[in-house]
Short mmCIF file of C-alpha atoms in Angstrom, two decimals:
data_model
loop_
_atom_site.label_atom_id
_atom_site.label_comp_id
_atom_site.label_asym_id
_atom_site.label_seq_id
_atom_site.Cartn_x
_atom_site.Cartn_y
_atom_site.Cartn_z
CA MET A 1 -23.41 6.34 -25.25
CA ARG A 2 -23.66 3.96 -22.32
CA LEU A 3 -21.25 5.38 -19.75
CA LEU A 4 -20.07 3.92 -16.46
CA VAL A 5 -18.79 6.58 -14.06
CA VAL A 6 -16.73 5.31 -11.11
CA PHE A 7 -15.80 7.69 -8.29
CA CYS A 8 -13.40 6.99 -5.44
CA HIS A 9 -12.78 9.40 -2.57
CA PRO A 10 -13.52 9.06 1.15
CA SER A 11 -14.95 12.58 1.48
CA GLY A 12 -18.26 13.65 0.02
CA LYS A 13 -17.11 17.26 0.45
CA SER A 14 -13.94 16.85 -1.60
CA PHE A 15 -13.08 18.48 -4.90
CA GLY A 16 -13.33 15.00 -6.37
CA ALA A 17 -16.94 14.78 -5.20
CA ALA A 18 -17.66 18.06 -7.02
CA LEU A 19 -16.09 16.59 -10.16
CA PHE A 20 -18.19 13.43 -9.82
CA GLU A 21 -21.45 15.34 -9.40
CA MET A 22 -20.65 17.60 -12.33
CA ALA A 23 -19.67 14.68 -14.55
CA CYS A 24 -22.88 12.72 -13.94
CA ARG A 25 -25.04 15.81 -14.37
CA THR A 26 -23.26 16.91 -17.56
CA LEU A 27 -23.32 13.49 -19.20
CA ARG A 28 -26.99 12.90 -18.44
CA ALA A 29 -27.92 16.36 -19.69
CA ALA A 30 -26.09 15.58 -22.94
CA GLY A 31 -28.30 12.52 -23.46
CA HIS A 32 -25.94 9.73 -22.41
CA ASP A 33 -27.15 6.66 -20.51
CA VAL A 34 -25.20 6.86 -17.26
CA ARG A 35 -24.62 4.35 -14.48
CA ALA A 36 -22.55 5.64 -11.57
CA HIS A 37 -20.79 4.11 -8.59
CA ASP A 38 -19.43 6.01 -5.59
CA LEU A 39 -17.21 3.27 -4.14
CA TYR A 40 -16.82 4.78 -0.68
CA GLY A 41 -20.45 5.87 -0.57
CA GLU A 42 -21.57 2.32 -1.40
CA GLY A 43 -19.16 0.74 1.05
CA PHE A 44 -17.53 -1.36 -1.66
CA GLU A 45 -15.36 -4.13 -0.17
CA PRO A 46 -11.96 -3.84 -1.90
CA VAL A 47 -10.15 -6.64 -0.07
CA MET A 48 -9.97 -10.03 -1.74
CA ALA A 49 -10.50 -12.82 0.77
CA GLU A 50 -8.31 -15.92 0.83
CA SER A 51 -11.27 -18.05 -0.25
CA GLU A 52 -11.78 -15.78 -3.26
CA TRP A 53 -8.13 -15.97 -4.22
CA ASP A 54 -8.14 -19.77 -3.93
CA GLY A 55 -10.86 -19.90 -6.56
CA TYR A 56 -9.78 -16.86 -8.57
CA LEU A 57 -9.47 -18.83 -11.82
CA SER A 58 -11.56 -21.93 -11.21
CA LYS A 59 -14.47 -20.41 -9.27
CA THR A 60 -14.54 -16.81 -10.46
CA GLN A 61 -18.32 -16.69 -10.22
CA ARG A 62 -18.04 -16.74 -6.42
CA ILE A 63 -16.32 -13.35 -6.56
CA ILE A 64 -18.77 -12.01 -9.14
CA ASP A 65 -21.67 -13.02 -6.89
CA ARG A 66 -20.36 -10.66 -4.17
CA HIS A 67 -20.99 -7.59 -6.37
CA PRO A 68 -22.80 -8.64 -9.59
CA GLU A 69 -24.04 -5.11 -10.34
CA HIS A 70 -20.46 -3.86 -10.76
CA VAL A 71 -19.60 -6.66 -13.17
CA ASP A 72 -22.86 -6.17 -15.06
CA ASP A 73 -22.21 -2.44 -15.40
CA LEU A 74 -18.67 -3.03 -16.66
CA LYS A 75 -20.00 -5.42 -19.30
CA TRP A 76 -22.79 -2.98 -20.20
CA ALA A 77 -20.64 0.12 -20.66
CA GLU A 78 -19.43 1.55 -23.95
CA GLY A 79 -17.40 4.15 -22.11
CA LEU A 80 -15.66 4.30 -18.75
CA VAL A 81 -15.10 7.46 -16.69
CA VAL A 82 -12.98 7.21 -13.54
CA ILE A 83 -12.65 10.07 -11.05
CA TYR A 84 -10.25 9.77 -8.15
CA PRO A 85 -7.24 11.33 -6.36
CA THR A 86 -3.77 10.04 -7.15
CA TRP A 87 -2.11 8.83 -3.94
CA PHE A 88 1.41 7.43 -3.88
CA TYR A 89 1.52 7.52 -7.69
CA GLY A 90 -1.62 5.47 -8.21
CA PRO A 91 -5.31 5.06 -7.44
CA PRO A 92 -6.56 4.78 -3.84
CA ALA A 93 -6.65 1.26 -2.39
CA MET A 94 -10.45 1.21 -2.75
CA LEU A 95 -10.24 1.76 -6.52
CA LYS A 96 -7.37 -0.70 -6.90
CA GLY A 97 -9.48 -3.23 -5.04
CA TRP A 98 -12.37 -2.53 -7.42
CA LEU A 99 -10.10 -3.43 -10.32
CA GLU A 100 -8.96 -6.62 -8.59
CA ARG A 101 -12.45 -7.83 -7.65
CA VAL A 102 -14.46 -6.64 -10.69
CA TRP A 103 -12.03 -6.82 -13.62
CA LEU A 104 -11.87 -10.59 -13.37
CA PRO A 105 -10.78 -13.43 -15.64
CA GLY A 106 -13.57 -14.05 -18.13
CA VAL A 107 -14.92 -10.54 -17.48
CA ALA A 108 -12.13 -8.10 -18.33
CA PHE A 109 -9.50 -10.46 -19.72
CA GLU A 110 -8.53 -14.02 -20.49
CA VAL A 111 -5.42 -15.37 -18.83
CA ALA A 112 -2.52 -15.87 -21.27
CA ASP A 113 -2.38 -19.42 -22.60
CA ALA A 114 1.42 -19.62 -22.75
CA ARG A 115 4.53 -18.14 -21.22
CA LEU A 116 5.60 -14.68 -22.41
CA LYS A 117 2.15 -13.90 -23.79
CA ARG A 118 -0.01 -11.13 -22.39
CA PRO A 119 -3.65 -11.55 -21.30
CA LYS A 120 -6.31 -11.13 -23.97
CA GLY A 121 -8.75 -8.29 -23.44
CA LYS A 122 -12.49 -8.89 -23.13
CA LEU A 123 -13.61 -5.26 -22.87
CA GLY A 124 -13.75 -4.64 -26.60
CA HIS A 125 -17.14 -2.95 -26.13
CA ILE A 126 -15.43 -0.06 -24.33
CA ARG A 127 -14.62 2.54 -26.97
CA LEU A 128 -14.00 5.51 -24.67
CA PHE A 129 -11.87 5.88 -21.56
CA PHE A 130 -11.89 9.17 -19.65
CA GLY A 131 -9.62 9.53 -16.63
CA VAL A 132 -9.96 12.44 -14.20
CA THR A 133 -7.56 12.74 -11.29
CA THR A 134 -5.79 15.15 -8.98
CA SER A 135 -2.28 14.75 -7.61
CA GLY A 136 -0.05 16.43 -5.08
CA SER A 137 3.01 16.17 -7.31
CA PRO A 138 3.82 18.82 -9.94
CA TRP A 139 3.62 17.80 -13.60
CA TRP A 140 7.37 17.90 -14.17
CA TRP A 141 8.05 15.36 -11.43
CA LEU A 142 5.46 12.90 -12.73
CA ARG A 143 6.89 13.24 -16.20
CA LEU A 144 10.37 12.56 -14.84
CA ILE A 145 9.24 9.30 -13.20
CA ARG A 146 7.09 8.35 -16.23
CA ASP A 147 3.73 9.01 -14.58
CA PRO A 148 2.92 5.52 -13.23
CA GLY A 149 -0.67 6.38 -12.28
CA ARG A 150 -1.61 7.53 -15.75
CA SER A 151 0.31 4.63 -17.30
CA LEU A 152 -1.79 2.11 -15.37
CA TRP A 153 -4.91 3.14 -17.29
CA THR A 154 -3.61 4.44 -20.61
CA ARG A 155 -0.91 1.83 -21.19
CA GLY A 156 -1.46 -1.12 -18.86
CA LEU A 157 -5.25 -1.48 -19.10
CA ARG A 158 -5.80 0.21 -22.46
CA PRO A 159 -5.15 -3.04 -24.44
CA LEU A 160 -8.22 -4.60 -22.81
CA PHE A 161 -10.48 -2.06 -24.55
CA ALA A 162 -11.54 -1.72 -28.18
CA PRO A 163 -8.57 -1.28 -30.54
CA ASP A 164 -9.79 2.19 -31.52
CA CYS A 165 -10.76 3.21 -27.97
CA LYS A 166 -10.48 6.98 -27.51
CA VAL A 167 -8.51 7.97 -24.42
CA ILE A 168 -9.00 11.30 -22.63
CA TRP A 169 -6.96 12.26 -19.58
CA ARG A 170 -7.40 15.30 -17.36
CA GLN A 171 -5.20 15.81 -14.31
CA LEU A 172 -4.91 18.67 -11.87
CA HIS A 173 -1.32 18.63 -10.65
CA ASP A 174 0.05 20.15 -7.45
CA ILE A 175 -3.42 20.28 -5.92
CA ASN A 176 -2.09 20.99 -2.42
CA ASN A 177 -0.92 24.37 -3.68
CA SER A 178 -3.85 25.04 -6.00
CA THR A 179 -6.12 28.05 -5.64
CA GLU A 180 -9.85 28.29 -6.11
CA THR A 181 -9.11 29.75 -9.53
CA HIS A 182 -7.04 26.68 -10.47
CA ARG A 183 -9.79 24.31 -9.35
CA THR A 184 -12.58 26.25 -11.02
CA SER A 185 -10.61 26.32 -14.26
CA PHE A 186 -9.95 22.58 -14.08
CA LEU A 187 -13.62 21.83 -13.40
CA ALA A 188 -14.53 23.86 -16.50
CA ARG A 189 -11.93 22.02 -18.62
CA VAL A 190 -13.29 18.64 -17.59
CA GLU A 191 -16.88 19.73 -18.17
CA LYS A 192 -16.01 20.99 -21.66
CA ALA A 193 -14.35 17.68 -22.54
CA LEU A 194 -17.32 15.68 -21.20
CA ARG A 195 -19.73 17.69 -23.34
CA ARG A 196 -17.75 16.75 -26.43
CA ILE A 197 -18.25 13.01 -25.94
CA PRO A 198 -20.38 11.83 -28.88
CA LEU A 199 -23.61 9.97 -28.31
#
């Protein structure tokens, strides 16, 4: 399978970085075609400029031209793997900016053509979504507030993918109080799930 792996964390020594390295290594060893982006490592610019916003719908190509490889990889992928820490109930600003400046009109969706209609998805080639995240909050609290970070991907963005897109979610909760045993176990769980992804 053609898999795009997107990693977002400011520290190359983080647990997230270990997850990213393991994911790329495991997927390639299994025979998948992998393209990977470390957003912080690449210095991705997440902020949309006023000039970009002014032409967001009419001159979208100007935004695409700032990072064409990211758009090309999103169009190329059959599966998407995102690895990041959950901060303030959502992805880091860098990853949110990647969504805003890569998942563009004509690329990821078509703007609704009438009031009260939702955008039409253009990522029908994506038939697998795999989310991997860590969070400071315990599981029971996120469940109580309806887990907005997970909902972004599995409910908000999911309709842009193929109708039968398989969704896999792995989250290590309460990471600030986790032990090495907790983290090692989580790493193994994620690796096991990655190995099960069909070619």
